[in-house]
Amino acid sequence: MYQGNRGFMTNRRGSGIGGRLIIALVFALIAVAGYFFSTQRVENPVTGEVQRVALSPQEEIVLGLQSAPEMERAFGGLHPDQEAQALVDRIGQEIVADSAAGQTEYEYDFNLLSDSQTVNAFALPGGPIYITAALLNALETEGQLAGVLAHEVGHVVGRHASEQIAKSQLVQGLTGAAVMAAYDPSNPSSAQQAQIAQMAGQLITMKYGRGDELESDRLAVRFMADAGYDPNSLVGVMTILESASSGAQPPEFLSTHPSPDNRIERIQEAIAAEFPDGVPAGLIQ
């Protein structure tokens, strides 16, 4: 009788595991199907990359405009210094007008934020681009400002937001399926396995973020030179960002941004590839 009960319990456990695996498989299939059927496969005309994106360019523009007021409030609003704002706008528009970015349908708008503590710059989908007063004040040359703005233009042109939305939906779905398959309420060690599965999904998402940053750096090298700015100035920006981190930066493998040292090396590689005979003389630093 005892052995029979034990066998019955084993069968129930096996049935429970099988049920979870079936449900997890269904979730995974839904995530994959959703990724392929709810996204568009397009070739980026500037980068030449074939991408899976969640939004059309017009939808990106709308999303960026809708997000802009909230983002501005989060950084203290727009800066009242009209002269500084004019500088940001002039250099930003030069980057767009003289590079392949100007051939896209995005509506670029360059803005200076009042935040004097946060060293940051970012781009919203579709064209709104921001730099904080803290970062602007840390820059030493117009070429460095051009580097920051060209990098953010690279995010817009690279359609990174739309690509990230599509990828995050897929990763979240697959991570949820992995967690469901790994977790067994009757097995205490399965909770750790489920956490590992969840962490793996987070690391995959971070990897995409790091790749976007490096691609934007490569695009910035092209855009800067097209607009008459020395791409070597972007190296100076990385040095400034490294100093601003004051040792508080997390390890690169847990960060969405590559380390400044890594980015400097990649930027120098991009400059060498773009200008094998050396950067043309007379560019603005």
mmCIF file of C-alpha atoms in Angstrom:
data_model
loop_
_atom_site.group_PDB
_atom_site.id
_atom_site.type_symbol
_atom_site.label_atom_id
_atom_site.label_comp_id
_atom_site.label_asym_id
_atom_site.label_seq_id
_atom_site.Cartn_x
_atom_site.Cartn_y
_atom_site.Cartn_z
ATOM 1 C CA MET A 1 0.000 0.000 0.000
ATOM 2 C CA TYR A 2 2.812 2.396 0.918
ATOM 3 C CA GLN A 3 4.656 1.710 -2.303
ATOM 4 C CA GLY A 4 1.458 2.252 -4.245
ATOM 5 C CA ASN A 5 0.895 5.645 -2.663
ATOM 6 C CA ARG A 6 4.500 6.587 -3.363
ATOM 7 C CA GLY A 7 4.061 5.633 -6.990
ATOM 8 C CA PHE A 8 0.894 7.661 -7.171
ATOM 9 C CA MET A 9 2.717 10.710 -5.775
ATOM 10 C CA THR A 10 5.535 10.277 -8.282
ATOM 11 C CA ASN A 11 3.078 10.157 -11.137
ATOM 12 C CA ARG A 12 1.383 13.311 -9.943
ATOM 13 C CA ARG A 13 4.721 15.090 -9.731
ATOM 14 C CA GLY A 14 5.655 13.920 -13.195
ATOM 15 C CA SER A 15 2.290 15.050 -14.478
ATOM 16 C CA GLY A 16 2.806 18.464 -12.886
ATOM 17 C CA ILE A 17 6.215 18.872 -14.498
ATOM 18 C CA GLY A 18 4.842 17.789 -17.852
ATOM 19 C CA GLY A 19 1.975 20.251 -17.547
ATOM 20 C CA ARG A 20 4.315 23.107 -16.751
ATOM 21 C CA LEU A 21 6.532 22.225 -19.698
ATOM 22 C CA ILE A 22 3.574 22.159 -22.065
ATOM 23 C CA ILE A 23 2.354 25.542 -20.807
ATOM 24 C CA ALA A 24 5.883 26.944 -21.029
ATOM 25 C CA LEU A 25 6.191 25.671 -24.602
ATOM 26 C CA VAL A 26 2.894 27.320 -25.502
ATOM 27 C CA PHE A 27 4.098 30.623 -24.011
ATOM 28 C CA ALA A 28 7.368 30.346 -25.933
ATOM 29 C CA LEU A 29 5.560 29.656 -29.208
ATOM 30 C CA ILE A 30 3.236 32.607 -28.620
ATOM 31 C CA ALA A 31 6.245 34.857 -27.944
ATOM 32 C CA VAL A 32 8.049 33.739 -31.101
ATOM 33 C CA ALA A 33 4.916 33.967 -33.231
ATOM 34 C CA GLY A 34 4.160 37.416 -31.834
ATOM 35 C CA TYR A 35 7.684 38.556 -32.630
ATOM 36 C CA PHE A 36 7.509 37.480 -36.261
ATOM 37 C CA PHE A 37 3.897 38.414 -36.971
ATOM 38 C CA SER A 38 3.663 41.712 -35.078
ATOM 39 C CA THR A 39 6.984 43.155 -36.251
ATOM 40 C CA GLN A 40 8.288 44.309 -39.609
ATOM 41 C CA ARG A 41 11.460 43.043 -41.263
ATOM 42 C CA VAL A 42 13.074 46.023 -42.958
ATOM 43 C CA GLU A 43 16.437 47.072 -44.319
ATOM 44 C CA ASN A 44 17.722 50.268 -42.763
ATOM 45 C CA PRO A 45 18.676 52.587 -45.666
ATOM 46 C CA VAL A 46 21.458 54.271 -43.665
ATOM 47 C CA THR A 47 23.075 51.357 -41.840
ATOM 48 C CA GLY A 48 22.242 48.655 -44.381
ATOM 49 C CA GLU A 49 21.196 46.425 -41.487
ATOM 50 C CA VAL A 50 18.147 44.164 -41.794
ATOM 51 C CA GLN A 51 16.098 44.755 -38.654
ATOM 52 C CA ARG A 52 12.974 43.567 -36.892
ATOM 53 C CA VAL A 53 11.118 46.667 -35.718
ATOM 54 C CA ALA A 54 7.850 47.115 -33.847
ATOM 55 C CA LEU A 55 6.929 50.559 -35.176
ATOM 56 C CA SER A 56 6.793 52.363 -38.506
ATOM 57 C CA PRO A 57 8.801 55.606 -38.818
ATOM 58 C CA GLN A 58 5.605 57.632 -38.419
ATOM 59 C CA GLU A 59 4.686 55.692 -35.285
ATOM 60 C CA GLU A 60 8.186 56.352 -33.923
ATOM 61 C CA ILE A 61 7.687 60.089 -34.518
ATOM 62 C CA VAL A 62 4.330 60.060 -32.730
ATOM 63 C CA LEU A 63 5.739 58.099 -29.787
ATOM 64 C CA GLY A 64 8.669 60.496 -29.465
ATOM 65 C CA LEU A 65 6.433 63.570 -29.474
ATOM 66 C CA GLN A 66 4.110 62.012 -26.916
ATOM 67 C CA SER A 67 7.010 61.076 -24.630
ATOM 68 C CA ALA A 68 8.840 64.408 -24.855
ATOM 69 C CA PRO A 69 6.912 66.464 -22.236
ATOM 70 C CA GLU A 70 7.314 63.821 -19.525
ATOM 71 C CA MET A 71 11.018 63.373 -20.269
ATOM 72 C CA GLU A 72 11.589 67.126 -20.150
ATOM 73 C CA ARG A 73 9.889 67.385 -16.747
ATOM 74 C CA ALA A 74 12.062 64.550 -15.425
ATOM 75 C CA PHE A 75 15.178 66.641 -16.126
ATOM 76 C CA GLY A 76 13.945 69.990 -14.841
ATOM 77 C CA GLY A 77 12.444 71.230 -18.083
ATOM 78 C CA LEU A 78 14.110 73.091 -20.930
ATOM 79 C CA HIS A 79 17.027 75.366 -20.075
ATOM 80 C CA PRO A 80 16.247 79.114 -20.167
ATOM 81 C CA ASP A 81 19.656 80.049 -21.639
ATOM 82 C CA GLN A 82 18.716 80.832 -25.230
ATOM 83 C CA GLU A 83 22.311 81.307 -26.348
ATOM 84 C CA ALA A 84 23.293 77.818 -25.144
ATOM 85 C CA GLN A 85 20.136 76.383 -26.690
ATOM 86 C CA ALA A 86 20.995 78.051 -29.997
ATOM 87 C CA LEU A 87 24.448 76.441 -29.931
ATOM 88 C CA VAL A 88 22.970 72.990 -29.362
ATOM 89 C CA ASP A 89 20.411 73.527 -32.110
ATOM 90 C CA ARG A 90 22.942 74.862 -34.612
ATOM 91 C CA ILE A 91 25.398 72.008 -34.233
ATOM 92 C CA GLY A 92 22.636 69.414 -34.156
ATOM 93 C CA GLN A 93 21.076 70.706 -37.345
ATOM 94 C CA GLU A 94 24.488 70.770 -39.034
ATOM 95 C CA ILE A 95 24.914 67.086 -38.211
ATOM 96 C CA VAL A 96 21.533 66.284 -39.770
ATOM 97 C CA ALA A 97 21.792 68.544 -42.810
ATOM 98 C CA ASP A 98 25.224 67.337 -43.912
ATOM 99 C CA SER A 99 24.876 63.600 -43.261
ATOM 100 C CA ALA A 100 22.697 60.676 -44.296
ATOM 101 C CA ALA A 101 20.505 61.420 -41.272
ATOM 102 C CA GLY A 102 19.005 64.306 -43.204
ATOM 103 C CA GLN A 103 17.736 61.913 -45.869
ATOM 104 C CA THR A 104 15.444 60.121 -43.416
ATOM 105 C CA GLU A 105 11.873 61.148 -42.594
ATOM 106 C CA TYR A 106 12.548 61.752 -38.903
ATOM 107 C CA GLU A 107 11.823 65.137 -37.323
ATOM 108 C CA TYR A 108 14.979 66.071 -35.418
ATOM 109 C CA ASP A 109 14.659 68.533 -32.579
ATOM 110 C CA PHE A 110 17.654 69.359 -30.358
ATOM 111 C CA ASN A 111 17.060 70.546 -26.809
ATOM 112 C CA LEU A 112 19.071 71.635 -23.773
ATOM 113 C CA LEU A 113 17.701 70.452 -20.426
ATOM 114 C CA SER A 114 18.037 72.390 -17.169
ATOM 115 C CA ASP A 115 19.416 69.474 -15.125
ATOM 116 C CA SER A 116 22.844 70.601 -13.874
ATOM 117 C CA GLN A 117 23.603 67.412 -11.920
ATOM 118 C CA THR A 118 22.945 64.531 -14.322
ATOM 119 C CA VAL A 119 25.584 64.073 -17.014
ATOM 120 C CA ASN A 120 23.438 62.640 -19.777
ATOM 121 C CA ALA A 121 22.124 62.878 -23.321
ATOM 122 C CA PHE A 122 19.439 60.792 -24.965
ATOM 123 C CA ALA A 123 17.215 60.476 -28.004
ATOM 124 C CA LEU A 124 13.534 59.665 -28.171
ATOM 125 C CA PRO A 125 12.078 57.706 -31.095
ATOM 126 C CA GLY A 126 11.475 59.761 -34.195
ATOM 127 C CA GLY A 127 13.847 62.642 -33.546
ATOM 128 C CA PRO A 128 13.626 64.540 -30.200
ATOM 129 C CA ILE A 129 17.186 64.749 -28.845
ATOM 130 C CA TYR A 130 18.282 66.076 -25.456
ATOM 131 C CA ILE A 131 21.481 66.993 -23.639
ATOM 132 C CA THR A 132 21.603 68.057 -20.004
ATOM 133 C CA ALA A 133 23.262 71.255 -18.845
ATOM 134 C CA ALA A 134 25.565 69.099 -16.707
ATOM 135 C CA LEU A 135 26.961 67.320 -19.768
ATOM 136 C CA LEU A 136 27.126 70.460 -21.900
ATOM 137 C CA ASN A 137 29.092 72.246 -19.179
ATOM 138 C CA ALA A 138 31.508 69.313 -18.955
ATOM 139 C CA LEU A 139 32.316 69.438 -22.677
ATOM 140 C CA GLU A 140 35.354 71.416 -23.789
ATOM 141 C CA THR A 141 34.895 71.929 -27.535
ATOM 142 C CA GLU A 142 32.217 72.243 -30.207
ATOM 143 C CA GLY A 143 33.565 69.038 -31.709
ATOM 144 C CA GLN A 144 32.752 67.181 -28.509
ATOM 145 C CA LEU A 145 29.223 68.585 -28.525
ATOM 146 C CA ALA A 146 28.916 67.478 -32.145
ATOM 147 C CA GLY A 147 30.038 64.007 -31.064
ATOM 148 C CA VAL A 148 27.353 63.746 -28.391
ATOM 149 C CA LEU A 149 24.593 64.945 -30.707
ATOM 150 C CA ALA A 150 25.775 62.787 -33.617
ATOM 151 C CA HIS A 151 25.714 59.764 -31.322
ATOM 152 C CA GLU A 152 22.102 60.495 -30.359
ATOM 153 C CA VAL A 153 21.169 61.032 -34.009
ATOM 154 C CA GLY A 154 22.658 57.582 -34.573
ATOM 155 C CA HIS A 155 20.122 56.099 -32.163
ATOM 156 C CA VAL A 156 17.280 57.657 -34.133
ATOM 157 C CA VAL A 157 18.640 56.639 -37.533
ATOM 158 C CA GLY A 158 19.443 53.165 -36.227
ATOM 159 C CA ARG A 159 15.799 52.799 -35.137
ATOM 160 C CA HIS A 160 17.059 51.406 -31.860
ATOM 161 C CA ALA A 161 13.923 52.181 -29.854
ATOM 162 C CA SER A 162 11.638 50.374 -32.304
ATOM 163 C CA GLU A 163 14.070 47.469 -32.498
ATOM 164 C CA GLN A 164 14.336 47.267 -28.705
ATOM 165 C CA ILE A 165 10.554 47.209 -28.293
ATOM 166 C CA ALA A 166 10.332 44.233 -30.644
ATOM 167 C CA LYS A 167 13.214 42.376 -29.010
ATOM 168 C CA SER A 168 12.082 43.063 -25.454
ATOM 169 C CA GLN A 169 8.656 41.585 -26.194
ATOM 170 C CA LEU A 170 10.310 38.420 -27.494
ATOM 171 C CA VAL A 171 12.814 38.173 -24.627
ATOM 172 C CA GLN A 172 10.139 38.763 -21.990
ATOM 173 C CA GLY A 173 7.945 36.058 -23.484
ATOM 174 C CA LEU A 174 10.775 33.520 -23.701
ATOM 175 C CA THR A 175 12.033 34.420 -20.220
ATOM 176 C CA GLY A 176 8.545 33.927 -18.795
ATOM 177 C CA ALA A 177 8.354 30.522 -20.466
ATOM 178 C CA ALA A 178 11.784 29.527 -19.090
ATOM 179 C CA VAL A 179 10.845 30.626 -15.576
ATOM 180 C CA MET A 180 7.599 28.655 -15.764
ATOM 181 C CA ALA A 181 9.420 25.541 -16.953
ATOM 182 C CA ALA A 182 12.114 25.812 -14.280
ATOM 183 C CA TYR A 183 9.980 26.561 -11.237
ATOM 184 C CA ASP A 184 8.573 23.619 -9.276
ATOM 185 C CA PRO A 185 6.802 24.529 -5.983
ATOM 186 C CA SER A 186 7.754 21.155 -4.504
ATOM 187 C CA ASN A 187 11.459 21.613 -5.295
ATOM 188 C CA PRO A 188 13.163 24.448 -3.331
ATOM 189 C CA SER A 189 16.187 24.530 -5.653
ATOM 190 C CA SER A 190 13.971 25.271 -8.658
ATOM 191 C CA ALA A 191 13.424 28.834 -7.413
ATOM 192 C CA GLN A 192 17.123 29.513 -7.986
ATOM 193 C CA GLN A 193 16.910 27.987 -11.455
ATOM 194 C CA ALA A 194 13.956 30.258 -12.238
ATOM 195 C CA GLN A 195 15.955 33.297 -11.062
ATOM 196 C CA ILE A 196 18.842 32.264 -13.305
ATOM 197 C CA ALA A 197 16.479 32.043 -16.264
ATOM 198 C CA GLN A 198 15.131 35.509 -15.487
ATOM 199 C CA MET A 199 18.636 36.951 -15.148
ATOM 200 C CA ALA A 200 19.599 35.414 -18.487
ATOM 201 C CA GLY A 201 16.755 37.319 -20.132
ATOM 202 C CA GLN A 202 17.925 40.562 -18.546
ATOM 203 C CA LEU A 203 21.485 40.011 -19.745
ATOM 204 C CA ILE A 204 20.268 39.386 -23.300
ATOM 205 C CA THR A 205 18.380 42.699 -23.231
ATOM 206 C CA MET A 206 21.474 44.482 -21.875
ATOM 207 C CA LYS A 207 23.564 42.982 -24.667
ATOM 208 C CA TYR A 208 21.260 44.552 -27.231
ATOM 209 C CA GLY A 209 21.632 47.891 -25.435
ATOM 210 C CA ARG A 210 25.419 47.732 -25.569
ATOM 211 C CA GLY A 211 25.309 46.887 -29.274
ATOM 212 C CA ASP A 212 23.115 49.927 -29.942
ATOM 213 C CA GLU A 213 25.587 52.208 -28.176
ATOM 214 C CA LEU A 214 28.494 50.918 -30.233
ATOM 215 C CA GLU A 215 26.524 51.246 -33.482
ATOM 216 C CA SER A 216 25.619 54.848 -32.576
ATOM 217 C CA ASP A 217 29.302 55.575 -31.967
ATOM 218 C CA ARG A 218 30.162 54.218 -35.420
ATOM 219 C CA LEU A 219 27.429 56.290 -37.035
ATOM 220 C CA ALA A 220 28.577 59.358 -35.095
ATOM 221 C CA VAL A 221 32.047 59.031 -36.621
ATOM 222 C CA ARG A 222 30.515 59.245 -40.108
ATOM 223 C CA PHE A 223 28.014 61.965 -39.295
ATOM 224 C CA MET A 224 30.595 64.176 -37.557
ATOM 225 C CA ALA A 225 33.051 64.063 -40.431
ATOM 226 C CA ASP A 226 30.274 64.713 -42.964
ATOM 227 C CA ALA A 227 29.349 67.845 -41.016
ATOM 228 C CA GLY A 228 32.957 69.056 -40.782
ATOM 229 C CA TYR A 229 33.786 67.924 -37.238
ATOM 230 C CA ASP A 230 36.778 65.833 -36.204
ATOM 231 C CA PRO A 231 35.504 62.403 -35.096
ATOM 232 C CA ASN A 232 38.452 62.144 -32.722
ATOM 233 C CA SER A 233 36.538 64.596 -30.524
ATOM 234 C CA LEU A 234 34.231 61.719 -29.648
ATOM 235 C CA VAL A 235 37.146 60.084 -27.832
ATOM 236 C CA GLY A 236 37.331 63.166 -25.616
ATOM 237 C CA VAL A 237 33.647 62.726 -24.775
ATOM 238 C CA MET A 238 34.316 59.191 -23.568
ATOM 239 C CA THR A 239 37.111 60.454 -21.313
ATOM 240 C CA ILE A 240 34.740 63.032 -19.825
ATOM 241 C CA LEU A 241 32.062 60.390 -19.242
ATOM 242 C CA GLU A 242 34.606 58.148 -17.536
ATOM 243 C CA SER A 243 35.614 60.972 -15.188
ATOM 244 C CA ALA A 244 31.962 61.774 -14.469
ATOM 245 C CA SER A 245 31.319 58.184 -13.355
ATOM 246 C CA SER A 246 33.759 58.715 -10.428
ATOM 247 C CA GLY A 247 34.252 54.984 -10.034
ATOM 248 C CA ALA A 248 30.535 54.365 -9.489
ATOM 249 C CA GLN A 249 29.973 52.753 -12.879
ATOM 250 C CA PRO A 250 28.824 49.123 -12.704
ATOM 251 C CA PRO A 251 30.811 46.370 -14.437
ATOM 252 C CA GLU A 252 30.321 46.423 -18.196
ATOM 253 C CA PHE A 253 28.694 42.984 -18.377
ATOM 254 C CA LEU A 254 25.860 44.245 -16.151
ATOM 255 C CA SER A 255 25.479 47.602 -17.857
ATOM 256 C CA THR A 256 23.521 48.630 -20.915
ATOM 257 C CA HIS A 257 26.400 50.952 -21.810
ATOM 258 C CA PRO A 258 29.829 49.600 -22.751
ATOM 259 C CA SER A 259 32.710 50.862 -20.629
ATOM 260 C CA PRO A 260 34.351 54.107 -21.837
ATOM 261 C CA ASP A 261 37.629 52.256 -22.468
ATOM 262 C CA ASN A 262 35.867 49.761 -24.708
ATOM 263 C CA ARG A 263 34.027 52.510 -26.542
ATOM 264 C CA ILE A 264 37.228 54.498 -27.099
ATOM 265 C CA GLU A 265 38.842 51.437 -28.680
ATOM 266 C CA ARG A 266 35.821 50.825 -30.915
ATOM 267 C CA ILE A 267 35.614 54.506 -31.907
ATOM 268 C CA GLN A 268 39.270 54.500 -32.892
ATOM 269 C CA GLU A 269 38.653 51.352 -34.952
ATOM 270 C CA ALA A 270 35.681 53.033 -36.654
ATOM 271 C CA ILE A 271 37.765 56.129 -37.441
ATOM 272 C CA ALA A 272 40.535 53.987 -38.928
ATOM 273 C CA ALA A 273 38.019 52.054 -41.038
ATOM 274 C CA GLU A 274 36.274 55.213 -42.256
ATOM 275 C CA PHE A 275 39.536 57.083 -42.942
ATOM 276 C CA PRO A 276 42.290 54.549 -43.743
ATOM 277 C CA ASP A 277 44.515 57.397 -44.975
ATOM 278 C CA GLY A 278 43.891 59.480 -41.869
ATOM 279 C CA VAL A 279 41.235 61.961 -40.829
ATOM 280 C CA PRO A 280 41.062 64.898 -43.279
ATOM 281 C CA ALA A 281 42.776 68.062 -42.133
ATOM 282 C CA GLY A 282 40.824 71.145 -41.162
ATOM 283 C CA LEU A 283 37.933 69.458 -39.340
ATOM 284 C CA ILE A 284 36.566 71.255 -36.283
ATOM 285 C CA GLN A 285 37.711 69.771 -32.997
#
